[in-house]
Short mmCIF file of N, CA and C in Angstrom, two decimals:
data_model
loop_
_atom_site.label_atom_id
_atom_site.label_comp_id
_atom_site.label_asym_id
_atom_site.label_seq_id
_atom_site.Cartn_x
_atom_site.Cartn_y
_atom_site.Cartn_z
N UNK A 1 0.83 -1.20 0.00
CA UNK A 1 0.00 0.00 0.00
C UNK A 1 0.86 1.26 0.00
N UNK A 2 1.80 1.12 0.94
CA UNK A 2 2.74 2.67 0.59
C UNK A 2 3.41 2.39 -0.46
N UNK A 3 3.90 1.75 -1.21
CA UNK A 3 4.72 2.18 -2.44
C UNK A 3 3.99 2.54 -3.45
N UNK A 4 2.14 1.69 -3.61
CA UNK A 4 1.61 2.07 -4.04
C UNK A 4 1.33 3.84 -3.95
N UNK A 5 1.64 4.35 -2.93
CA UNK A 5 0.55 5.47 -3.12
C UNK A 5 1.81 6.67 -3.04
N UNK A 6 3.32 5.89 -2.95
CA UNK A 6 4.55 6.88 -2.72
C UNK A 6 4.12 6.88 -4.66
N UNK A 7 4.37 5.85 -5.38
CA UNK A 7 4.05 6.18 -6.89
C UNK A 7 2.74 6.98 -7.49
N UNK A 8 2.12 7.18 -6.60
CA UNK A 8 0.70 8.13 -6.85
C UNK A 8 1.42 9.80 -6.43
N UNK A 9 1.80 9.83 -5.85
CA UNK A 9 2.47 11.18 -5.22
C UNK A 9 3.47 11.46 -6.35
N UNK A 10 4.21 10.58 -6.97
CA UNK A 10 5.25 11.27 -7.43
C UNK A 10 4.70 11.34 -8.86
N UNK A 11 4.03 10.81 -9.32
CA UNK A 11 2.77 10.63 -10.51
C UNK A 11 2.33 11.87 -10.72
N UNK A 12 1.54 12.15 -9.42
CA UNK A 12 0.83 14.13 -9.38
C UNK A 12 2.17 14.79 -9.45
N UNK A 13 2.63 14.69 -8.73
CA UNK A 13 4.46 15.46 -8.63
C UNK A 13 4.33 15.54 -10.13
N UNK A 14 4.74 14.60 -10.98
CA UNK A 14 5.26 15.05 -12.11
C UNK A 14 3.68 15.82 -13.01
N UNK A 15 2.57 15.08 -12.76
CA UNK A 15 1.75 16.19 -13.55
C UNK A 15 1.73 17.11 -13.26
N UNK A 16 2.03 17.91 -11.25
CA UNK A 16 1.82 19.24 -11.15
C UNK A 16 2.99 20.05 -12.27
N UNK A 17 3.95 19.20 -11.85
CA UNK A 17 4.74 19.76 -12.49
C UNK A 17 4.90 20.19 -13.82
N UNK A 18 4.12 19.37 -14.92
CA UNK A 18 4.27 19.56 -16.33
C UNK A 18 3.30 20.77 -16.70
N UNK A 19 2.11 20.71 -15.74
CA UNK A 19 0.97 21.97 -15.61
C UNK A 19 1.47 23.20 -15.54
N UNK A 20 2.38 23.33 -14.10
CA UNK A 20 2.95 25.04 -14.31
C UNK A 20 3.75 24.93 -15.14
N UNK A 21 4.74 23.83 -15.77
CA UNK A 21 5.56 24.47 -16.66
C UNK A 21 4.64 24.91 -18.40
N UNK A 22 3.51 23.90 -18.27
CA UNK A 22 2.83 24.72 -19.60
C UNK A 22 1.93 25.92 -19.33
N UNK A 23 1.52 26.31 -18.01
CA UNK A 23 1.04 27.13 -18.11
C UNK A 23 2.12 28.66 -17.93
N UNK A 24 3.54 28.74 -17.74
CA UNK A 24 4.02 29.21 -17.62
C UNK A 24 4.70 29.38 -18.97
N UNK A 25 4.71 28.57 -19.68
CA UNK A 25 5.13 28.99 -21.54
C UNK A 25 3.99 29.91 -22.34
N UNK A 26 2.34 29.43 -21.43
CA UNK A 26 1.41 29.94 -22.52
C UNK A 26 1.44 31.35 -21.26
N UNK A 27 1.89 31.90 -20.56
CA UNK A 27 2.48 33.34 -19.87
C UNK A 27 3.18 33.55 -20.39
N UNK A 28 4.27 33.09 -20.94
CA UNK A 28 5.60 33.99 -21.73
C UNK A 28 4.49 34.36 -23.18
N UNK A 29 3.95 33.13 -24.03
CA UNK A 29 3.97 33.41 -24.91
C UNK A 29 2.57 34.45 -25.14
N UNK A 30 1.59 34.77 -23.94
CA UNK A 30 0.69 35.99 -24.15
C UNK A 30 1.52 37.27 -24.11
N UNK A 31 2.50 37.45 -22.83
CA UNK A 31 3.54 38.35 -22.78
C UNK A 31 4.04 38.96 -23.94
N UNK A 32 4.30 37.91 -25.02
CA UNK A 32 5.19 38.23 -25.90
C UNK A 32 3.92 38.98 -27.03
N UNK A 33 3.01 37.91 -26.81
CA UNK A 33 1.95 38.66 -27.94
C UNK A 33 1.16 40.09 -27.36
N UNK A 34 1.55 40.33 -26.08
CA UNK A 34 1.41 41.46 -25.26
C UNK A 34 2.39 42.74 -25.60
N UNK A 35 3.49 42.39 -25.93
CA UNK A 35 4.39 43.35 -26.17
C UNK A 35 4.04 43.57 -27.48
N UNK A 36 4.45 42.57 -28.57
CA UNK A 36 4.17 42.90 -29.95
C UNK A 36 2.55 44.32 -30.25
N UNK A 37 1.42 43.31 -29.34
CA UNK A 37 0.58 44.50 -29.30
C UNK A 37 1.00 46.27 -28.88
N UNK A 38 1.50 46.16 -27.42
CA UNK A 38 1.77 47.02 -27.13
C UNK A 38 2.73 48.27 -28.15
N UNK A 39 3.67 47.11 -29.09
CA UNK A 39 4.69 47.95 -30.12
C UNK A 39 3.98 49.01 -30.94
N UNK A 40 2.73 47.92 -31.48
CA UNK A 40 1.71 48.20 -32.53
C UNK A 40 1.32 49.40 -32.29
N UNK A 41 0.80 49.62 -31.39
CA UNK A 41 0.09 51.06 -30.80
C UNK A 41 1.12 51.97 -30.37
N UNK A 42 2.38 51.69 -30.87
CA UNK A 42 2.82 53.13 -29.75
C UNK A 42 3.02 54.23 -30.85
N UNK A 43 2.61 53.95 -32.07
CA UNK A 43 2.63 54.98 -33.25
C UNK A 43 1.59 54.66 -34.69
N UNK A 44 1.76 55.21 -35.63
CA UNK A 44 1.06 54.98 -36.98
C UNK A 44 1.70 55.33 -37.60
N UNK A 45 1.86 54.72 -39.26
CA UNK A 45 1.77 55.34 -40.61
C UNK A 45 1.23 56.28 -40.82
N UNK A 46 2.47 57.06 -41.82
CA UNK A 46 2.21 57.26 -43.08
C UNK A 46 2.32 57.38 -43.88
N UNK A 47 1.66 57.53 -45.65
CA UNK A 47 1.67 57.20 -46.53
C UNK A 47 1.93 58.60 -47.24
N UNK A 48 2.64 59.13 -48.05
CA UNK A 48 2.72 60.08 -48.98
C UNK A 48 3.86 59.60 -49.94
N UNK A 49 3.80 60.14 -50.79
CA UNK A 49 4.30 59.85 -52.49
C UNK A 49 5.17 58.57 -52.52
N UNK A 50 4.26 57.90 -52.65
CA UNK A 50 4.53 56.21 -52.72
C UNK A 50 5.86 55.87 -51.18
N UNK A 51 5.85 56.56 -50.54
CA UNK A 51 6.52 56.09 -49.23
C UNK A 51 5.77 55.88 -48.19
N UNK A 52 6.38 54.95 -46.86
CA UNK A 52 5.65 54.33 -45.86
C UNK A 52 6.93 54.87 -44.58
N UNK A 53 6.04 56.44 -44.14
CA UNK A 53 6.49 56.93 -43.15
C UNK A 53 6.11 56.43 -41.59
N UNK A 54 6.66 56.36 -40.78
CA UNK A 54 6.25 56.10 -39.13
C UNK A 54 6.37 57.44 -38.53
N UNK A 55 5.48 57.92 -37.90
CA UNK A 55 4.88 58.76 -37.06
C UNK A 55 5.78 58.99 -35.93
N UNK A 56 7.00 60.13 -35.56
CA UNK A 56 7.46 59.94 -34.81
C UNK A 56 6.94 59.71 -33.49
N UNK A 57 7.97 58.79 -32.66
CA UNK A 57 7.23 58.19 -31.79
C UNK A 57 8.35 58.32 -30.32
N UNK A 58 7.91 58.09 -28.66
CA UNK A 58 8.67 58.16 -28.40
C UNK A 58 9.45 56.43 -27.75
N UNK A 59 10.36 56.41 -27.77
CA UNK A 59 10.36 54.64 -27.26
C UNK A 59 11.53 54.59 -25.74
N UNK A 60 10.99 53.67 -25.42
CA UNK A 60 12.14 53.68 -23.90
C UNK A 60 12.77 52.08 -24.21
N UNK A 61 14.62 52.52 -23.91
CA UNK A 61 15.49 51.86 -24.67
C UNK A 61 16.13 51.23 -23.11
N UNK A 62 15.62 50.09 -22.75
CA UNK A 62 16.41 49.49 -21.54
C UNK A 62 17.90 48.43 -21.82
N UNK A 63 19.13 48.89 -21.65
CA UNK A 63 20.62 48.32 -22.17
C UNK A 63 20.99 47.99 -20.95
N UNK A 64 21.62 46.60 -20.61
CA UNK A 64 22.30 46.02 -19.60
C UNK A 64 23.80 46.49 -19.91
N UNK A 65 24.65 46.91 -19.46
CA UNK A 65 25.93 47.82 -19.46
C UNK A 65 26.79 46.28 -20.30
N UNK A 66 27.13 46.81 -21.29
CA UNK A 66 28.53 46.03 -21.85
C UNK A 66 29.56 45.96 -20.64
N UNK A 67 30.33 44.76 -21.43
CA UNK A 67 31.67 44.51 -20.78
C UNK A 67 32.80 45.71 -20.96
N UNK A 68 32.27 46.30 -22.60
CA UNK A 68 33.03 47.19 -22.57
C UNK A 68 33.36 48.90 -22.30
N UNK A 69 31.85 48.63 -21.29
CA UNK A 69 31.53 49.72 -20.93
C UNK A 69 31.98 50.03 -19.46
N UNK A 70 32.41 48.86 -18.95
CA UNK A 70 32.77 49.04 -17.28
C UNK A 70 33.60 49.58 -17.21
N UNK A 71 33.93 50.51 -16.19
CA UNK A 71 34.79 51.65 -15.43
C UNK A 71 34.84 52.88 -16.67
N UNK A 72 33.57 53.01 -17.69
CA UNK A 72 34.23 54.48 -18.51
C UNK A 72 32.74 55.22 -17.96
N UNK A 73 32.96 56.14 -17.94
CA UNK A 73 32.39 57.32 -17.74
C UNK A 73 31.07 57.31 -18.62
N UNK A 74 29.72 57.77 -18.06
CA UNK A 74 28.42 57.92 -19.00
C UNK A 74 28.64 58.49 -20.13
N UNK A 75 29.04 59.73 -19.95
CA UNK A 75 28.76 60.50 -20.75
C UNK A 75 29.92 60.09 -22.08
N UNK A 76 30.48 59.71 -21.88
CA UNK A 76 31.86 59.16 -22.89
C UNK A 76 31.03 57.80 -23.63
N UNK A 77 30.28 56.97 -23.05
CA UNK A 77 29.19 56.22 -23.96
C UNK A 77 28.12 56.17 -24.25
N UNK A 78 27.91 57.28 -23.85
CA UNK A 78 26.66 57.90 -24.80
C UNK A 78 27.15 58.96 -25.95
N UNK A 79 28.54 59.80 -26.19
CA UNK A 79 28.87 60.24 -26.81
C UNK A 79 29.65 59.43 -27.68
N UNK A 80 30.41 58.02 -27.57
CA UNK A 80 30.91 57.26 -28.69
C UNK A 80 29.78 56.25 -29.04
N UNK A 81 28.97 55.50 -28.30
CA UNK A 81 28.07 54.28 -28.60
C UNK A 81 26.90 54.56 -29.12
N UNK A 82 25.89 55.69 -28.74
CA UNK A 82 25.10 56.42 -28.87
C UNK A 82 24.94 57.56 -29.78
N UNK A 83 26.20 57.58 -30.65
CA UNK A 83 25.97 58.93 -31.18
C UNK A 83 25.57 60.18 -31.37
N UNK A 84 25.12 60.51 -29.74
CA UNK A 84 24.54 61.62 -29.44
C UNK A 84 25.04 63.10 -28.90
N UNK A 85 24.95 64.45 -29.34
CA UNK A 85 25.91 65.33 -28.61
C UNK A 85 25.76 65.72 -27.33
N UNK A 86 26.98 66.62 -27.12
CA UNK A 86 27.02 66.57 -25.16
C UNK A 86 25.90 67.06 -25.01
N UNK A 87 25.25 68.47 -25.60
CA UNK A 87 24.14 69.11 -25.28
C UNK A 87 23.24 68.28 -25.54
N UNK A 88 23.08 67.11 -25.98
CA UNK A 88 21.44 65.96 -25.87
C UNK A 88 21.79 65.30 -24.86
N UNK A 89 23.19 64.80 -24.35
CA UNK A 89 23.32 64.24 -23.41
C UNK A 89 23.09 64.90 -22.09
N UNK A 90 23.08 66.07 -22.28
CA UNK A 90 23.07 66.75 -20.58
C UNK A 90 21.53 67.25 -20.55
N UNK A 91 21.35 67.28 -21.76
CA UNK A 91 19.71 68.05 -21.47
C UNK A 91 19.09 67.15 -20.70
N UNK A 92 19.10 65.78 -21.70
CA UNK A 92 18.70 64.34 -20.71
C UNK A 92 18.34 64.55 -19.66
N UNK A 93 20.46 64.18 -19.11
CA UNK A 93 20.31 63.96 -18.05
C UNK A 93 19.40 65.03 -16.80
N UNK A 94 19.02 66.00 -17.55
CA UNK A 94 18.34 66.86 -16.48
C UNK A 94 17.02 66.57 -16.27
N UNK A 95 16.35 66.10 -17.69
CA UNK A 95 15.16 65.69 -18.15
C UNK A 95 14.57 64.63 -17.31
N UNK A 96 15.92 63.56 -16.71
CA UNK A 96 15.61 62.54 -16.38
C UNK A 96 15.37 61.67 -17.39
N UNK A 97 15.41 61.87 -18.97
CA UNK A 97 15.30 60.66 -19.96
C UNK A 97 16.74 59.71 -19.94
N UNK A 98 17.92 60.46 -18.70
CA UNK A 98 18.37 58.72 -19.34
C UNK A 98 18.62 58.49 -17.39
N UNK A 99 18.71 56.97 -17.51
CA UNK A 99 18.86 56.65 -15.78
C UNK A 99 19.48 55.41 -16.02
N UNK A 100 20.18 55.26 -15.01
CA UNK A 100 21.16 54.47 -14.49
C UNK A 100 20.58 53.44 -13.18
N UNK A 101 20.45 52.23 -13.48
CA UNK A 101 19.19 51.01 -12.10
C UNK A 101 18.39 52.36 -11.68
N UNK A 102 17.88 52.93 -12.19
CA UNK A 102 16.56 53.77 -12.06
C UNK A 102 16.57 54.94 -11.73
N UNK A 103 17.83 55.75 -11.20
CA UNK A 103 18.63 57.23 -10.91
C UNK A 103 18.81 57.83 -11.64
N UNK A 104 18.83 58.81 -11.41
CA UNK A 104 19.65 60.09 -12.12
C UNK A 104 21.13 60.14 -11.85
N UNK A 105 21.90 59.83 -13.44
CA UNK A 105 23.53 59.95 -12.73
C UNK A 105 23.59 60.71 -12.75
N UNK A 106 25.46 61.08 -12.46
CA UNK A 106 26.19 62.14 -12.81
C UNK A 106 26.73 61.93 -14.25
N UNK A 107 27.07 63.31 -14.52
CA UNK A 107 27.64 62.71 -16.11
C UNK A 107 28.85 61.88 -15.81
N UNK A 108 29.60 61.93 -14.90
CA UNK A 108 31.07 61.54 -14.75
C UNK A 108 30.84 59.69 -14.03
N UNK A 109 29.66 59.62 -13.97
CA UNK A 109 29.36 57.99 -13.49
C UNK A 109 30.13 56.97 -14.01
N UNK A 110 30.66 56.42 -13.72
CA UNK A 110 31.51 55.06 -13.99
C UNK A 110 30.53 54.01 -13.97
N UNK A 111 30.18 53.31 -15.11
CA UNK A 111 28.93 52.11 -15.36
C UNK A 111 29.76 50.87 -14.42
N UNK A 112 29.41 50.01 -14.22
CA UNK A 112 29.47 48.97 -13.65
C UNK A 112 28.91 47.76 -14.22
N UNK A 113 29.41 46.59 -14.79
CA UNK A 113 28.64 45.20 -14.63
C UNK A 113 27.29 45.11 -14.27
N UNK A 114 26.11 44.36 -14.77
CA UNK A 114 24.85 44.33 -14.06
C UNK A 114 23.91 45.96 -14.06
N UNK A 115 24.64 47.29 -14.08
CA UNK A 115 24.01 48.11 -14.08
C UNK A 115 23.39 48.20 -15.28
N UNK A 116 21.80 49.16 -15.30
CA UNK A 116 20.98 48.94 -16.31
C UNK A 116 20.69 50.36 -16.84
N UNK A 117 20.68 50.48 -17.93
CA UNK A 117 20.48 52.45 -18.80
C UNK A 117 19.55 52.03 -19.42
N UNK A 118 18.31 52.87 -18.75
CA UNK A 118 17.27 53.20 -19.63
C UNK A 118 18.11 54.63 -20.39
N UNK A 119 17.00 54.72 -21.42
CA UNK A 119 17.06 55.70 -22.40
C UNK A 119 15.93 55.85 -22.76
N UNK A 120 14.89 57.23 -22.73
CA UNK A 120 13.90 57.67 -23.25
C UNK A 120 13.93 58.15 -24.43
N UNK A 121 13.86 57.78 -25.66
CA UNK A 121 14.72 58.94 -27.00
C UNK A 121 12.93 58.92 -27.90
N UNK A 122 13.15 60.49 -28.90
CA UNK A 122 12.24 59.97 -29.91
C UNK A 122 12.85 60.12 -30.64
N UNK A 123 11.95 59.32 -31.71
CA UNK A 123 12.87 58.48 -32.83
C UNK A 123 11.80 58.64 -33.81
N UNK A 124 12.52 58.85 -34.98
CA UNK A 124 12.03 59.49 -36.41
C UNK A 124 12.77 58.05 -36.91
N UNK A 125 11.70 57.17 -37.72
CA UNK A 125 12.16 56.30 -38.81
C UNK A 125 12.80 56.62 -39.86
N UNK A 126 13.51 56.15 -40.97
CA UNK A 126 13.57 56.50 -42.40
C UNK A 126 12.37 55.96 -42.88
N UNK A 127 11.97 56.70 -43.87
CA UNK A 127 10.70 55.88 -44.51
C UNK A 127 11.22 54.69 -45.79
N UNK A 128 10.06 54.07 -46.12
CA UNK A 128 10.17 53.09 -46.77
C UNK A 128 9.36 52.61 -47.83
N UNK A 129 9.76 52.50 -48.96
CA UNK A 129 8.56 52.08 -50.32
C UNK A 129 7.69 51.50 -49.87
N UNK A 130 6.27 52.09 -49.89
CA UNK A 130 4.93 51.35 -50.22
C UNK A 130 4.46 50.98 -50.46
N UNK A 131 5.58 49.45 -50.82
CA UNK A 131 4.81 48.59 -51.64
C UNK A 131 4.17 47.24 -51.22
N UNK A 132 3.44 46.23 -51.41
CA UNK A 132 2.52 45.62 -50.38
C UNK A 132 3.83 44.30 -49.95
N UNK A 133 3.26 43.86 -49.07
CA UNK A 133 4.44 42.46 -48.81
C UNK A 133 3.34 41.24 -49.14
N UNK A 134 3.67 40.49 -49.79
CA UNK A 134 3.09 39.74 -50.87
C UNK A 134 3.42 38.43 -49.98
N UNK A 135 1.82 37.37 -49.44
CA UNK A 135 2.15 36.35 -48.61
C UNK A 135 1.97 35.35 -50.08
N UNK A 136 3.05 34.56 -49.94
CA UNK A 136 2.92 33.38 -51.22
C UNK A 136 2.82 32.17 -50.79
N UNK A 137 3.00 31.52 -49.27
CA UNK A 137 2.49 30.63 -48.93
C UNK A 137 2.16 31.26 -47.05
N UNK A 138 1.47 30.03 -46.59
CA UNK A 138 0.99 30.51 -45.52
C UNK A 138 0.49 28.85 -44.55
N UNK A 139 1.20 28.16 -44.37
CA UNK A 139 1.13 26.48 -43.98
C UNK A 139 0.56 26.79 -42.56
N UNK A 140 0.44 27.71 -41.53
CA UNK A 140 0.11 27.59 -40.52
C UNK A 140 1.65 27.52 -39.44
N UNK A 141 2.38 26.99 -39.94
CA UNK A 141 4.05 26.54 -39.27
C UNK A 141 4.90 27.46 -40.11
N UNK A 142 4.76 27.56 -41.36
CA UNK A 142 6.19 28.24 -42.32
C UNK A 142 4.73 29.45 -42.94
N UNK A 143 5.85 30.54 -42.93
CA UNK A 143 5.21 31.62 -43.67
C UNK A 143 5.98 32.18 -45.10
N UNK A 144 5.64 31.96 -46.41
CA UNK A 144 6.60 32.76 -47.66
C UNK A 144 5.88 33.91 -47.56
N UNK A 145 6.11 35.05 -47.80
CA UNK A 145 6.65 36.28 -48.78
C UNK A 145 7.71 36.85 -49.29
N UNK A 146 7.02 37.37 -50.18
CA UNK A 146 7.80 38.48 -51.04
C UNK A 146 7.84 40.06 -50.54
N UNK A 147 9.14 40.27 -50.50
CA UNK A 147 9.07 41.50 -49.47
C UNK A 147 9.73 42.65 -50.70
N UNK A 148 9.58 43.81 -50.65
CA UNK A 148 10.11 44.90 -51.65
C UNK A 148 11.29 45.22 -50.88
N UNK A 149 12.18 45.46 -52.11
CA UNK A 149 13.80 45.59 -51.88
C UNK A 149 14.48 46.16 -50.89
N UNK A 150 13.32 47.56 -49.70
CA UNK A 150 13.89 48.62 -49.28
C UNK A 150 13.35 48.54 -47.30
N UNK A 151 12.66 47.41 -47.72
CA UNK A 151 12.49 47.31 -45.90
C UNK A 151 12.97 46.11 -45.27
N UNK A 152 13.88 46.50 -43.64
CA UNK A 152 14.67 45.44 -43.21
C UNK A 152 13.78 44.66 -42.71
N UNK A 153 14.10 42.82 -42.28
CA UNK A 153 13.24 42.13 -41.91
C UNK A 153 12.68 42.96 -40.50
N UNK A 154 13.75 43.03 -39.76
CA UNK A 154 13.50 42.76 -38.52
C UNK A 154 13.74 44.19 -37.97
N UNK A 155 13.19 44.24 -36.64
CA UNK A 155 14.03 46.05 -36.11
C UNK A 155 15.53 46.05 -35.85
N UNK A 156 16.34 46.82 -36.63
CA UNK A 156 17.86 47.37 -36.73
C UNK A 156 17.99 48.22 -36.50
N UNK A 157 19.15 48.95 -36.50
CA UNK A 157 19.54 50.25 -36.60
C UNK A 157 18.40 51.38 -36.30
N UNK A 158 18.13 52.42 -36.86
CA UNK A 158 16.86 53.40 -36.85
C UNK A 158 15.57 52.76 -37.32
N UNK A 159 15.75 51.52 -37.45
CA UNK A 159 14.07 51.13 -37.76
C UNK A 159 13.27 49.84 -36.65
N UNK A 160 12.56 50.07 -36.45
CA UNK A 160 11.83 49.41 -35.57
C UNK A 160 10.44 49.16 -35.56
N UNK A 161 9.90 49.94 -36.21
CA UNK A 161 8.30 49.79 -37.08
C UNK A 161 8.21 49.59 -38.29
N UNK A 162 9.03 50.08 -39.01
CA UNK A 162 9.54 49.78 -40.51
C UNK A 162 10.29 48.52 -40.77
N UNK A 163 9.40 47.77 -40.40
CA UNK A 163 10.29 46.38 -41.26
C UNK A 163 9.09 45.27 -41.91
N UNK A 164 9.62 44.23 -42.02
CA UNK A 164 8.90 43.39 -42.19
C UNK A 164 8.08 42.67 -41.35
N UNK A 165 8.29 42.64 -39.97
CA UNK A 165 7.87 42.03 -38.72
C UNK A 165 6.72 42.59 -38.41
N UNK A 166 7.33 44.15 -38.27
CA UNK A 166 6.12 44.91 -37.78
C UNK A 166 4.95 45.57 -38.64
N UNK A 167 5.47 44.96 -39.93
CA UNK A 167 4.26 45.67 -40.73
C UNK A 167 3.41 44.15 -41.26
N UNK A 168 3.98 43.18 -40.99
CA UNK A 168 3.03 41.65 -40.59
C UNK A 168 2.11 41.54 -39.77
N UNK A 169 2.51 42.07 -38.18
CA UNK A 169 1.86 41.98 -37.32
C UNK A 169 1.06 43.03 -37.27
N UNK A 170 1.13 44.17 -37.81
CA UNK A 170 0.22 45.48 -37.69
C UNK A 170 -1.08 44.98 -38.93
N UNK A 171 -0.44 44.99 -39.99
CA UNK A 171 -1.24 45.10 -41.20
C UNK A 171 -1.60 43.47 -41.74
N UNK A 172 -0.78 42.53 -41.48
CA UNK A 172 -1.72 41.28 -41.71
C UNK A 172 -2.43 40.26 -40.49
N UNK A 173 -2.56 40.74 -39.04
CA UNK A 173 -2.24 40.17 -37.52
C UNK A 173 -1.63 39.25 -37.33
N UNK A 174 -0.53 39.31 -38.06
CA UNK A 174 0.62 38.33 -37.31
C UNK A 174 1.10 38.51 -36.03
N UNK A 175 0.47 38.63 -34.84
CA UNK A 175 0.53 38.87 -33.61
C UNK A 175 1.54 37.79 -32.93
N UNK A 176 1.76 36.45 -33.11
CA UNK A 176 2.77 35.91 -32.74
C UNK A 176 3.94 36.08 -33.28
N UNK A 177 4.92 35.21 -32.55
CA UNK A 177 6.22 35.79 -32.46
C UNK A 177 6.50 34.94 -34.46
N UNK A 178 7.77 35.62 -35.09
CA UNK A 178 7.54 34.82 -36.57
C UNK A 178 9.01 35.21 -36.37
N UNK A 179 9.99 33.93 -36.69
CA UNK A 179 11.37 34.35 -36.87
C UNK A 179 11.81 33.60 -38.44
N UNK A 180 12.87 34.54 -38.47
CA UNK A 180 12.70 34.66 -40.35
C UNK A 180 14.11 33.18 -40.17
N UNK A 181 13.73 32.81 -41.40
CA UNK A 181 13.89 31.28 -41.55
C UNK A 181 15.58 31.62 -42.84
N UNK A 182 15.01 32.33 -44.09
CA UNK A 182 15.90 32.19 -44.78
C UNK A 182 15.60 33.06 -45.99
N UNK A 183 16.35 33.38 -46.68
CA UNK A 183 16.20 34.90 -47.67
C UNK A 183 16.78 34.39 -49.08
N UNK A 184 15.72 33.86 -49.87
CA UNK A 184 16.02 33.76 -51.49
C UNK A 184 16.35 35.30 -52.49
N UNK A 185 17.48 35.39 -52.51
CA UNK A 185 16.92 36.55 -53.66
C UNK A 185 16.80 35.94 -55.00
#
């Protein structure tokens, strides 16, 4: 009778267990379709002479401090990494748009390992040809299109609404997560 019922215990043991771990994937994965939403809305298109402008917008930029950022000074990487001038950097910092684990530095702050820089910035896209993104297959698992020559897949550099990702999930509801597989030209 007890080994019987020590194997009933460890039986539930393992179903509790397989329960939070799936209900804790289908939490990441609303999360994720939570953010994507949230992206969606934080601006709009628009459209003038055959280009596909984004609405400047403002975005908050959370960076875990590089390795190669420990012991240099803020303002020295936000002026080489950031490309930004001293006078945007100090206005900031007065503004409170940039913080350091949630403070206001000094400009002369020495970053540390583990420390975290938000950045509040707005951000003007480049625009991008208006031309449609063309779904050529659609299996439910694998997605084809045809994408026009001038928008990046994914968010890079100055674009982050302007790509292919986000103009899937805005304009066809590709609301889940879609990672790009492979690029025929």
């Amino acid at each position: 009778k007890q080994a019987l019922s020590i194997s009933k215990i460890k039986n539930q043991h393992q179903v509790n267990k397989h329960e939070k771990k799936k209900k804790r994937e289908e939490d990441r994965a609303k999360d994720k379709i939570d953010l994507i939403i949230d992206r969606m809305n934080e601006t709009d298109y628009i459209f003038s002479n055959g280009m596909r402008y984004v609405k400047p917008y403002y975005h908050n930029q959370l960076v875990n401090v590089k390795q190669r950022w420990v012991s240099r000074p803020l303002m020295e990487i936000f002026l080489s990494e950031f490309s930004v001038s001293e006078l945007y950097f100090e206005e900031s910092l007065k503004k409170g748009t940039i913080l350091v684990n949630n403070k206001i530095p000094e400009a002369s702050a020495l970053l540390q390992l583990n420390d975290i820089l938000f950045h509040r910035l707005h951000r003007h896209e480049p625009g991008v040809a208006n031309m449609p993104i063309t779904i050529v297959a659609d299996t439910g698992t694998i997605l084809a299109i045809d994408k026009p020559p001038s928008i990046p897949i994914h968010p890079t550099g100055s674009y982050r609404h302007n790509t292919v990702l986000s103009i899937l999930a805005r304009d066809h509801g590709f609301t889940s997560h879609l990672y790009p597989l492979h690029r025929i030209d």
